[in-house]
GROMACS .gro file of C-alpha atoms in nm:
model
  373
    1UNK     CA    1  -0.185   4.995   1.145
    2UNK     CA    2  -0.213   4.620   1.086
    3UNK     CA    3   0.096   4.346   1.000
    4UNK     CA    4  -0.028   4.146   0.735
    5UNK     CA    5  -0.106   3.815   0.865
    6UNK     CA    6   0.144   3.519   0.807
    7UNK     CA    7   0.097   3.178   0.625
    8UNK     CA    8   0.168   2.914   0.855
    9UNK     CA    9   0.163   2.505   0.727
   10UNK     CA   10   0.022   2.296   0.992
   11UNK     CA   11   0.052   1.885   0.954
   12UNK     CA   12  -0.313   1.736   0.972
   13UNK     CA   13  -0.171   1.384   0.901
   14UNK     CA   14  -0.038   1.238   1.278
   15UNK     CA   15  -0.203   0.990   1.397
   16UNK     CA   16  -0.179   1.136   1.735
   17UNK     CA   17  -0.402   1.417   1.615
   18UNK     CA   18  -0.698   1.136   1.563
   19UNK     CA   19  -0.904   0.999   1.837
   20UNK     CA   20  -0.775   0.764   2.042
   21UNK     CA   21  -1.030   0.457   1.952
   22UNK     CA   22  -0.919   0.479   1.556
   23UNK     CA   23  -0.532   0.530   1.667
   24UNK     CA   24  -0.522   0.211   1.820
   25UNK     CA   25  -0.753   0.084   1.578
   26UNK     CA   26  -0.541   0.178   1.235
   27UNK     CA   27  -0.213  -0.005   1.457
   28UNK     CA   28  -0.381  -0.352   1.532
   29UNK     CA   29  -0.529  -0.312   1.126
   30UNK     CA   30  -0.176  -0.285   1.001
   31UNK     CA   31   0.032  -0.517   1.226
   32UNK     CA   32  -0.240  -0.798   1.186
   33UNK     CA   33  -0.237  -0.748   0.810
   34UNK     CA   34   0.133  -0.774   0.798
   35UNK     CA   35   0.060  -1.100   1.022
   36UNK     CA   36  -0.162  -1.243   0.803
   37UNK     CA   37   0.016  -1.177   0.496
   38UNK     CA   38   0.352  -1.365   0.605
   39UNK     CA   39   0.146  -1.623   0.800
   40UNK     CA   40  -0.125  -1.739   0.559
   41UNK     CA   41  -0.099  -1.557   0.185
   42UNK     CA   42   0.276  -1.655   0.217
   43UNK     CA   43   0.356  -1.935   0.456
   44UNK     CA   44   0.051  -2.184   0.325
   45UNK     CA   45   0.128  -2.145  -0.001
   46UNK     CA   46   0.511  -2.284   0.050
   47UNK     CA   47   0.366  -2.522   0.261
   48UNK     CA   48   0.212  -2.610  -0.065
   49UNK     CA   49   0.539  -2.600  -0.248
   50UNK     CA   50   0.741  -2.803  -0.038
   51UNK     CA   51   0.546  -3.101  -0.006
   52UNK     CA   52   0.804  -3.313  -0.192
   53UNK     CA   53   1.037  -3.242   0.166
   54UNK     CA   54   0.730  -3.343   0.374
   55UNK     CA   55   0.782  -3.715   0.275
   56UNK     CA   56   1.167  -3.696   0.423
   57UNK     CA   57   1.066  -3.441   0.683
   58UNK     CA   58   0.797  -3.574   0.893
   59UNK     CA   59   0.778  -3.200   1.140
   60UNK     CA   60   0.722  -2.931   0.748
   61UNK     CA   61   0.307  -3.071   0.735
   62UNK     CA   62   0.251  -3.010   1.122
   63UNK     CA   63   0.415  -2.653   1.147
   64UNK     CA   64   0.250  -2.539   0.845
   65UNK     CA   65  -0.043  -2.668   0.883
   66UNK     CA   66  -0.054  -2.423   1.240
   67UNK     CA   67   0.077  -2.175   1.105
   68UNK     CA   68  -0.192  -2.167   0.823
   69UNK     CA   69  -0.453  -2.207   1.119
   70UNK     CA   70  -0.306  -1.897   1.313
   71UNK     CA   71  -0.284  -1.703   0.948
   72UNK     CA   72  -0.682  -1.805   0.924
   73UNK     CA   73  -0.761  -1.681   1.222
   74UNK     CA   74  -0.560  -1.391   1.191
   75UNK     CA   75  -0.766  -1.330   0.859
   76UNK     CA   76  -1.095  -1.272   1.024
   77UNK     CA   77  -0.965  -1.022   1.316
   78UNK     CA   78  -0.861  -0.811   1.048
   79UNK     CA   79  -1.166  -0.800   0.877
   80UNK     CA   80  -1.303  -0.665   1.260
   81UNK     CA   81  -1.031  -0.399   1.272
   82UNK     CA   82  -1.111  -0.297   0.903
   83UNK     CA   83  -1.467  -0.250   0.950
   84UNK     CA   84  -1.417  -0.084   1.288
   85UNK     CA   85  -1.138   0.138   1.149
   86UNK     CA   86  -1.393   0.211   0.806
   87UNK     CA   87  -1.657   0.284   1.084
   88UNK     CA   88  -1.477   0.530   1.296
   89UNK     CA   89  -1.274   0.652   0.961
   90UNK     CA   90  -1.660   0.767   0.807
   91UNK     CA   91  -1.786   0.882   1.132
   92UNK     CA   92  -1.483   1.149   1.199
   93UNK     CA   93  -1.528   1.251   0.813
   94UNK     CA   94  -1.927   1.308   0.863
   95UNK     CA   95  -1.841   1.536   1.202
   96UNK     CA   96  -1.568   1.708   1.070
   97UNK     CA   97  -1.703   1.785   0.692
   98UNK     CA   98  -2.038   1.670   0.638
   99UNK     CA   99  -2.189   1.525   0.384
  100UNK     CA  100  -2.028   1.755   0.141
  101UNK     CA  101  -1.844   1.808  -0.159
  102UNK     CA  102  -1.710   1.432  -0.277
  103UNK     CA  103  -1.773   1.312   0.088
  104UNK     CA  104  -2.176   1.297  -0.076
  105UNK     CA  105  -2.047   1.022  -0.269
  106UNK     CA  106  -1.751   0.884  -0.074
  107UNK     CA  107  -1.960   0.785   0.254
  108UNK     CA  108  -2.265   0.574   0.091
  109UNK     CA  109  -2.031   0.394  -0.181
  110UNK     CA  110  -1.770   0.299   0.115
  111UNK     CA  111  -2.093   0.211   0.349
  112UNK     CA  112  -2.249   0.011   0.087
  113UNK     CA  113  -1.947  -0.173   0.021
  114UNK     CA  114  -1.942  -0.249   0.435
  115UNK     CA  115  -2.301  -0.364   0.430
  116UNK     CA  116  -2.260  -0.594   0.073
  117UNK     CA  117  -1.942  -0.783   0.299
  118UNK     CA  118  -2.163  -0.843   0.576
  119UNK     CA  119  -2.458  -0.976   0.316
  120UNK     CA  120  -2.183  -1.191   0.132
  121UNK     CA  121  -2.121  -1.357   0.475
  122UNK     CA  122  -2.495  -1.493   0.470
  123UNK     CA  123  -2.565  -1.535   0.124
  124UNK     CA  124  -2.276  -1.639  -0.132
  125UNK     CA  125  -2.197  -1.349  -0.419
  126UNK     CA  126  -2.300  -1.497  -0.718
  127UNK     CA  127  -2.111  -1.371  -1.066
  128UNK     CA  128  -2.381  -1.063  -1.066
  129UNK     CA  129  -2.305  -0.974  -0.699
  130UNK     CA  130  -1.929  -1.037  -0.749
  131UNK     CA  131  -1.945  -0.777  -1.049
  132UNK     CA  132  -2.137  -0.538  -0.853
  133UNK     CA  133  -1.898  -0.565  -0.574
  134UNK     CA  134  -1.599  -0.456  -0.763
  135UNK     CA  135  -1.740  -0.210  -0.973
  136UNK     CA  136  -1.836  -0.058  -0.618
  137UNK     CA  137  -1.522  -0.086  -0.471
  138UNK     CA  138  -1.332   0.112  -0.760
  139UNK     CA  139  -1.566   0.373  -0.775
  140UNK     CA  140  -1.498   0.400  -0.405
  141UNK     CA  141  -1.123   0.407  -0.474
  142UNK     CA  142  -1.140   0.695  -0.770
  143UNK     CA  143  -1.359   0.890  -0.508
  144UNK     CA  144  -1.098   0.888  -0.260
  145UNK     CA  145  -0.780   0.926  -0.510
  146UNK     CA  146  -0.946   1.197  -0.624
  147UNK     CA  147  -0.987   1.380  -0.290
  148UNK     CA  148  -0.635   1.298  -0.270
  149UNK     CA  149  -0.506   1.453  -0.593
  150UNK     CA  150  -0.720   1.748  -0.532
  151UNK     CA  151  -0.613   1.839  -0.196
  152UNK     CA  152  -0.225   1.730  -0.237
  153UNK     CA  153  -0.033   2.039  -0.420
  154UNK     CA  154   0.254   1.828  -0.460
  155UNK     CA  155   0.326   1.636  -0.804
  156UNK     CA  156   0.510   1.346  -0.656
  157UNK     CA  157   0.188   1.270  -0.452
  158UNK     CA  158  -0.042   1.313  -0.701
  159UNK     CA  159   0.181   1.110  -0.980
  160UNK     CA  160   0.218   0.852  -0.740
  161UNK     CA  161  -0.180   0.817  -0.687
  162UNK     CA  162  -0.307   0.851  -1.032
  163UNK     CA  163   0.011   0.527  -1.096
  164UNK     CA  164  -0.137   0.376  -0.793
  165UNK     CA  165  -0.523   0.367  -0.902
  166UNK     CA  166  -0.440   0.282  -1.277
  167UNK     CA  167  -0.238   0.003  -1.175
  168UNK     CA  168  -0.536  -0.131  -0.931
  169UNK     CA  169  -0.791  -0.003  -1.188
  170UNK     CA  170  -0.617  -0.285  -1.394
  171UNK     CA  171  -0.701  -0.597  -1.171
  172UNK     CA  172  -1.064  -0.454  -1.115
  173UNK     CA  173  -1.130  -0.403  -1.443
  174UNK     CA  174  -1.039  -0.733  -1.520
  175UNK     CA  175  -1.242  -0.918  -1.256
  176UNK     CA  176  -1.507  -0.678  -1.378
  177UNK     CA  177  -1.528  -0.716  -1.758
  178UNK     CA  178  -1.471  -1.104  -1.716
  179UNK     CA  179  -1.726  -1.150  -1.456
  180UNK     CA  180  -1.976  -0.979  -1.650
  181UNK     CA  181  -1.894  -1.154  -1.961
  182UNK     CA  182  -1.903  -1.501  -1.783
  183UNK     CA  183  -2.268  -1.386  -1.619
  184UNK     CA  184  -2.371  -1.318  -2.044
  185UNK     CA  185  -2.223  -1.623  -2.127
  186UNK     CA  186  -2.093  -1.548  -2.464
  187UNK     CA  187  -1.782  -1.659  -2.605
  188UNK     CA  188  -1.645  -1.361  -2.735
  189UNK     CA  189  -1.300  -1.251  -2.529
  190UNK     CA  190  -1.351  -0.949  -2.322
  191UNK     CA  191  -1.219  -0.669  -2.478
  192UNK     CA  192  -0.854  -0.563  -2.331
  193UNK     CA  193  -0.867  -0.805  -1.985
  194UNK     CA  194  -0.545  -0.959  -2.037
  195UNK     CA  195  -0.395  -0.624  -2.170
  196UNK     CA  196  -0.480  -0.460  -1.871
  197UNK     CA  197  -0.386  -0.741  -1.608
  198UNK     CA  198  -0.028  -0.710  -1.732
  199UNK     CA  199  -0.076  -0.293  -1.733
  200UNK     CA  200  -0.233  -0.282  -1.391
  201UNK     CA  201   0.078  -0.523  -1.256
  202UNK     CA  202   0.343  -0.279  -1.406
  203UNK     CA  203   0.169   0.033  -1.249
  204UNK     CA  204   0.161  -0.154  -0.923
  205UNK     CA  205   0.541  -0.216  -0.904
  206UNK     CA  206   0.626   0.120  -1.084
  207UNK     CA  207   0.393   0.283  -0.742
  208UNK     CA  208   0.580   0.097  -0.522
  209UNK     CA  209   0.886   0.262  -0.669
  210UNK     CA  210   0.736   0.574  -0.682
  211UNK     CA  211   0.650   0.608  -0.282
  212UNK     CA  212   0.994   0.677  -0.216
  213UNK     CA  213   0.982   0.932  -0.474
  214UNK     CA  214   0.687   1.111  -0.284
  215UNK     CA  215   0.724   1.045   0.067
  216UNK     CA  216   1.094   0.917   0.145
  217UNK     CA  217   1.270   1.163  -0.007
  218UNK     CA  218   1.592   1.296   0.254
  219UNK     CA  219   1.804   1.021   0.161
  220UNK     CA  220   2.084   1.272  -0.036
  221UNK     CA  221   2.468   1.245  -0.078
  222UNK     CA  222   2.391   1.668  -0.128
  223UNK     CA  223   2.289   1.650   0.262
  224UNK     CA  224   2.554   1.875   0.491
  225UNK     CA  225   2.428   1.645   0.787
  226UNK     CA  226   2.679   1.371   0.833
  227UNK     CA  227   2.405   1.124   0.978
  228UNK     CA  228   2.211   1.203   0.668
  229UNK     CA  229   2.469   1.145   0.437
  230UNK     CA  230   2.626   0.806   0.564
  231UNK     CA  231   2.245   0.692   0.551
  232UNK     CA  232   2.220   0.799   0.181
  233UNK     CA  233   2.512   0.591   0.094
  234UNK     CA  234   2.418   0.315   0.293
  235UNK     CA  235   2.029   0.314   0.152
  236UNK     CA  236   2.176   0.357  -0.192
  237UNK     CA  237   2.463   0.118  -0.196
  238UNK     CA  238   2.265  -0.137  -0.110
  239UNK     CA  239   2.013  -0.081  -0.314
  240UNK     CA  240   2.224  -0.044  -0.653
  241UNK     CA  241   2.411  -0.369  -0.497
  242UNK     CA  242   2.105  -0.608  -0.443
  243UNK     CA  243   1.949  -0.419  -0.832
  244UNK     CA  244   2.249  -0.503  -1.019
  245UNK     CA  245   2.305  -0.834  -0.886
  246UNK     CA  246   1.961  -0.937  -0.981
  247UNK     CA  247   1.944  -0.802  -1.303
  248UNK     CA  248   2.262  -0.969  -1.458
  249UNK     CA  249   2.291  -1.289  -1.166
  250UNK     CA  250   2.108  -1.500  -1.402
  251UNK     CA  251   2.349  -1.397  -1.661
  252UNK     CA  252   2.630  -1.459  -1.463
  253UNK     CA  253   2.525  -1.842  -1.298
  254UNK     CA  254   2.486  -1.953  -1.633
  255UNK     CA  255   2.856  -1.845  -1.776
  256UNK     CA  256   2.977  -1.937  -1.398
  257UNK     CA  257   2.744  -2.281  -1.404
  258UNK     CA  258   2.443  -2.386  -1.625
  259UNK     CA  259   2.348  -2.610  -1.349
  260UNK     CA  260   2.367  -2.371  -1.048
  261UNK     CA  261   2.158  -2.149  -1.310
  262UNK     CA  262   1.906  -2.394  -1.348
  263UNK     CA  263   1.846  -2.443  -1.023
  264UNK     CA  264   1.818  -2.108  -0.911
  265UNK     CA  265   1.598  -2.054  -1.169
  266UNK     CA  266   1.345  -2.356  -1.045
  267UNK     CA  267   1.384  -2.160  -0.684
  268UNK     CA  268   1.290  -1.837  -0.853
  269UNK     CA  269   1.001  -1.983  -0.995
  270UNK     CA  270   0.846  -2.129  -0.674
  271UNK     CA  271   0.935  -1.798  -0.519
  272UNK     CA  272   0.694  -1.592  -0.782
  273UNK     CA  273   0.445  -1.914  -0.736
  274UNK     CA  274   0.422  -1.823  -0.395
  275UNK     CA  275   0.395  -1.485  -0.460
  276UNK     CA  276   0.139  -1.506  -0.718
  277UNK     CA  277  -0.147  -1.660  -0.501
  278UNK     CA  278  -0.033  -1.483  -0.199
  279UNK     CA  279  -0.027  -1.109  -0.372
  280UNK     CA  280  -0.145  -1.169  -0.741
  281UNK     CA  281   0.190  -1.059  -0.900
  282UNK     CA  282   0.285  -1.265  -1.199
  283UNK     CA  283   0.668  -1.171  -1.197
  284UNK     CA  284   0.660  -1.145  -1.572
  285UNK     CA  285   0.889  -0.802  -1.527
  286UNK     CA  286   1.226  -0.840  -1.448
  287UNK     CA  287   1.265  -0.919  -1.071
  288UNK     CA  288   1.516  -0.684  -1.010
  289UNK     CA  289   1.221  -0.442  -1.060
  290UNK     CA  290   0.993  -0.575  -0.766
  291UNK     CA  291   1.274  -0.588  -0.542
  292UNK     CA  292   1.375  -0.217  -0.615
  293UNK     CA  293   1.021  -0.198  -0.494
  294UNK     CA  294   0.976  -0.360  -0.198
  295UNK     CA  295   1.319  -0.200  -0.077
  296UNK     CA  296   1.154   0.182  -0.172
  297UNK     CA  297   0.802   0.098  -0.025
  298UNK     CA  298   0.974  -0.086   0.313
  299UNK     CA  299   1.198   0.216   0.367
  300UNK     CA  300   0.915   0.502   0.320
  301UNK     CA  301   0.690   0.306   0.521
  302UNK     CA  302   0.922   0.247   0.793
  303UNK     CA  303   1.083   0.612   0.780
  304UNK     CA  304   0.675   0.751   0.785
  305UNK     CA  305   0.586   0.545   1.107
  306UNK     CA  306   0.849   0.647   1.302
  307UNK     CA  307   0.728   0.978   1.248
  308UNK     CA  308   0.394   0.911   1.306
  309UNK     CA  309   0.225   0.982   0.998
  310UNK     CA  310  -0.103   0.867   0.887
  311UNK     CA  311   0.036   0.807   0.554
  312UNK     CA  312   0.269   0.563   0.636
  313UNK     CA  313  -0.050   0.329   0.762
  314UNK     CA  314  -0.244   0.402   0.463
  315UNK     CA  315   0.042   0.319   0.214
  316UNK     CA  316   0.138  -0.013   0.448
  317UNK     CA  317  -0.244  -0.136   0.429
  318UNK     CA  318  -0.289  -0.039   0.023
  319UNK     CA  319   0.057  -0.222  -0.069
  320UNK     CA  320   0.008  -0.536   0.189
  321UNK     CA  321  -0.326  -0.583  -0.014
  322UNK     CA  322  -0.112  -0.683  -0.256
  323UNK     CA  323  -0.203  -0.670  -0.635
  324UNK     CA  324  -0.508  -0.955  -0.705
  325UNK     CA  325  -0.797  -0.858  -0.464
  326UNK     CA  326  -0.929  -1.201  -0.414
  327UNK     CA  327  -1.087  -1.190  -0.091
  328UNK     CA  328  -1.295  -0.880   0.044
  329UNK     CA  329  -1.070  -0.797   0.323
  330UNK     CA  330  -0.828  -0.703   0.070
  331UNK     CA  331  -1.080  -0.464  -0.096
  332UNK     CA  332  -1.111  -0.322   0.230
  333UNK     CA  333  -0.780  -0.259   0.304
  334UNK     CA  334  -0.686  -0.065  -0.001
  335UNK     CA  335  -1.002   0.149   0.063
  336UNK     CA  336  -0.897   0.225   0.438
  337UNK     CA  337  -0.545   0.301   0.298
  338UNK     CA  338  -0.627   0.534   0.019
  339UNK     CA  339  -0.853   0.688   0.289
  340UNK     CA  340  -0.558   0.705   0.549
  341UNK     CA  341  -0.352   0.878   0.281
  342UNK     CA  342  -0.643   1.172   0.188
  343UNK     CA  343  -0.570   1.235   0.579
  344UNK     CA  344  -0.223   1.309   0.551
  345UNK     CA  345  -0.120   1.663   0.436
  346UNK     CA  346  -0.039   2.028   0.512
  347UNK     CA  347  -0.325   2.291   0.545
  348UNK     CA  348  -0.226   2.660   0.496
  349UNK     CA  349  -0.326   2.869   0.789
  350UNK     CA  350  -0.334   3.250   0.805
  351UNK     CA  351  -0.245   3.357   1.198
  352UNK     CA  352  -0.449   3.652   1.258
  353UNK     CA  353  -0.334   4.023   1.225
  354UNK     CA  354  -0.160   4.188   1.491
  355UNK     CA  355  -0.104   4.591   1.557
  356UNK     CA  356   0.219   4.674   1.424
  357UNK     CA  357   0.211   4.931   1.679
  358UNK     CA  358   0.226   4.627   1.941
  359UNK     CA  359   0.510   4.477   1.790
  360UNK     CA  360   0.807   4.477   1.946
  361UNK     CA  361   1.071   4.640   1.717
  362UNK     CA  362   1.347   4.339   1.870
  363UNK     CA  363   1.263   4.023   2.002
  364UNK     CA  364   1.270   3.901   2.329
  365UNK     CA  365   1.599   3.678   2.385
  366UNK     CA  366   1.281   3.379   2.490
  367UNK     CA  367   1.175   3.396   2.088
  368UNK     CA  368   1.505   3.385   1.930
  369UNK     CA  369   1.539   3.084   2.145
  370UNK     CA  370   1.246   2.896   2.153
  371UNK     CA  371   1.096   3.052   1.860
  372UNK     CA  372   0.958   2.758   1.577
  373UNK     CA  373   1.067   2.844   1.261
   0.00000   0.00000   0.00000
């Protein structure tokens, strides 16, 4: 007589699992991202902002002016690790799967969009080419958010990547429609650009909320584990803290002192300058509300790469993109990321049967030991 067999969920989304070549690969791709976001989306533009100081302070042109070098450089060994890591990333999915079921589609849209960045390199995009680009690049993003809703059981995930791919949807469609209208050249508005610029913003800061939700959950006052709880009230407390206090702080300067007000104000507004041609987000929502999260989305990244996970990599790369997609390495980074994240999940086993008969009717002191639960 058999033992029915038992249902065992295995984690297909280490790193450690993958070769070693796209390990090290996916590593270099996100540190040098991070790099070249702080050094050259970030750092140039305040370079930009504070040449008023440059007149009084003879060392601010120098030091920005390398660091925007370094932050160029850094720029095009990331597009190398991105189109080695894309590479590697299609070549594991065609020996492991095939060309089957959306991986028909996925492969040539995500190897077309490879071979149009190397063609831009020798002949300029024009508006046509630009259009074509991005309409390539977000069916290449549906195809792989759709794998990932499909194969991820879990509704946090899959709210969190239909939020995700509406809210990037947004800024494509934008470039898109305008492009194409441009290319006509009629003078007739595009229908719902603007409309879904501001949309596709608000989905992108409601996602980055929304990670924690899916992936950095654990962080519970309910928790019996006293290491678990004091984190929870640390994680929290300081997030209610720094969300309250920019909510109402404006409020506050201004009854404590218009002027102080005024002048935090001006800062606040060179800070979302900065961050408008470094990421694309206008910081027309409240700021409290980007802060809440770039606190969620720095946690859940951090917490997933100290475990190892490939989804922590694929949601760094997709959220250090940022929102406006301006250059092509961007592009390519949130399609590495989404497909880093359609790598990351649990696969239901069955073990095979066993003779009852052969089954010991206690266990052996080694399994209640040792024994994985």
């Amino acid at each position: 007589m058999l033992a029915p067999g038992t249902t065992i969920e295995r984690m297909t989304g280490k790193l450690s699992d993958q070769p070693l070549l796209f390990q090290y690969t996916i590593k270099l791709v996100l540190l040098v991202a991070f790099l070249e976001l702080i050094l050259y989306r970030l750092v140039s533009r305040l370079g930009m902002h504070l040449s008023k100081l440059a007149a009084d302070h003879q060392w601010i042109i120098p030091t920005f002016t390398a660091l925007t070098e370094i932050g160029q450089w850094l720029l095009n060994v990331v597009a190398i690790l991105l189109f080695l890591g894309l590479t590697v990333g299609m070549a594991n999915r065609l020996a492991s799967r095939g060309l089957t079921g959306l991986n028909r589609f996925t492969i040539p849209c995500v190897a077309l969009l490879l071979l149009l960045t190397v063609g831009f390199l020798f002949v300029p995009p024009t508006m046509l080419g630009s259009a074509l680009y991005n309409s390539i690049a977000l069916a290449t993003i549906v195809l792989l958010m759709s794998e990932y809703v499909a194969t991820h059981q879990d509704w946090s995930h899959r709210i969190l990547g239909l939020t995700y791919l509406l809210g990037i949807s947004g800024w494509l469609y934008y470039q898109i429609v305008s492009t194409f209208y441009s290319f006509a050249g009629t003078v007739a508005a595009p229908p719902l650009v603007y409309e879904s610029h501001r949309a596709g913003e608000a989905l992108m800061v409601l996602a980055s909320i929304l990670v924690f939700w899916a992936y950095g959950r654990g962080v519970s006052f309910r928790s019996r584990n006293q290491r678990q709880r004091a984190r929870a009230i640390w994680f929290w407390g300081t997030a209610g803290a720094i969300f309250v206090t920019l909510f109402f702080l404006d409020y506050l300067l201004n009854r404590y002192d218009p002027a102080l007000a005024n002048n935090v104000r001006k800062g606040a507004d060179g800070i979302g300058w900065i961050f408008q041609f470094g990421m694309g987000y206008t910081f027309y929502l409240p700021f409290a509300l980007y802060m809440a999260g770039l606190i969620c989305w720095s946690y859940t990244v951090i917490k997933l790469l100290t475990m190892g996970r490939v989804a922590g990599y694929g949601l760094g790369l997709m959220f250090i993109a940022g929102y406006a997609l301006l250059y092509s390495n961007l592009t390519l980074m949130v399609v590495l990321g989404v497909m880093l994240l359609t790598m990351d999940r649990y696969r239901r086993d069955v073990s095979d049967s066993v003779p009852a008969s052969d089954t010991p009717v206690m266990g052996t002191p080694d399994s209640l030991v040792g024994g994985h639960v």
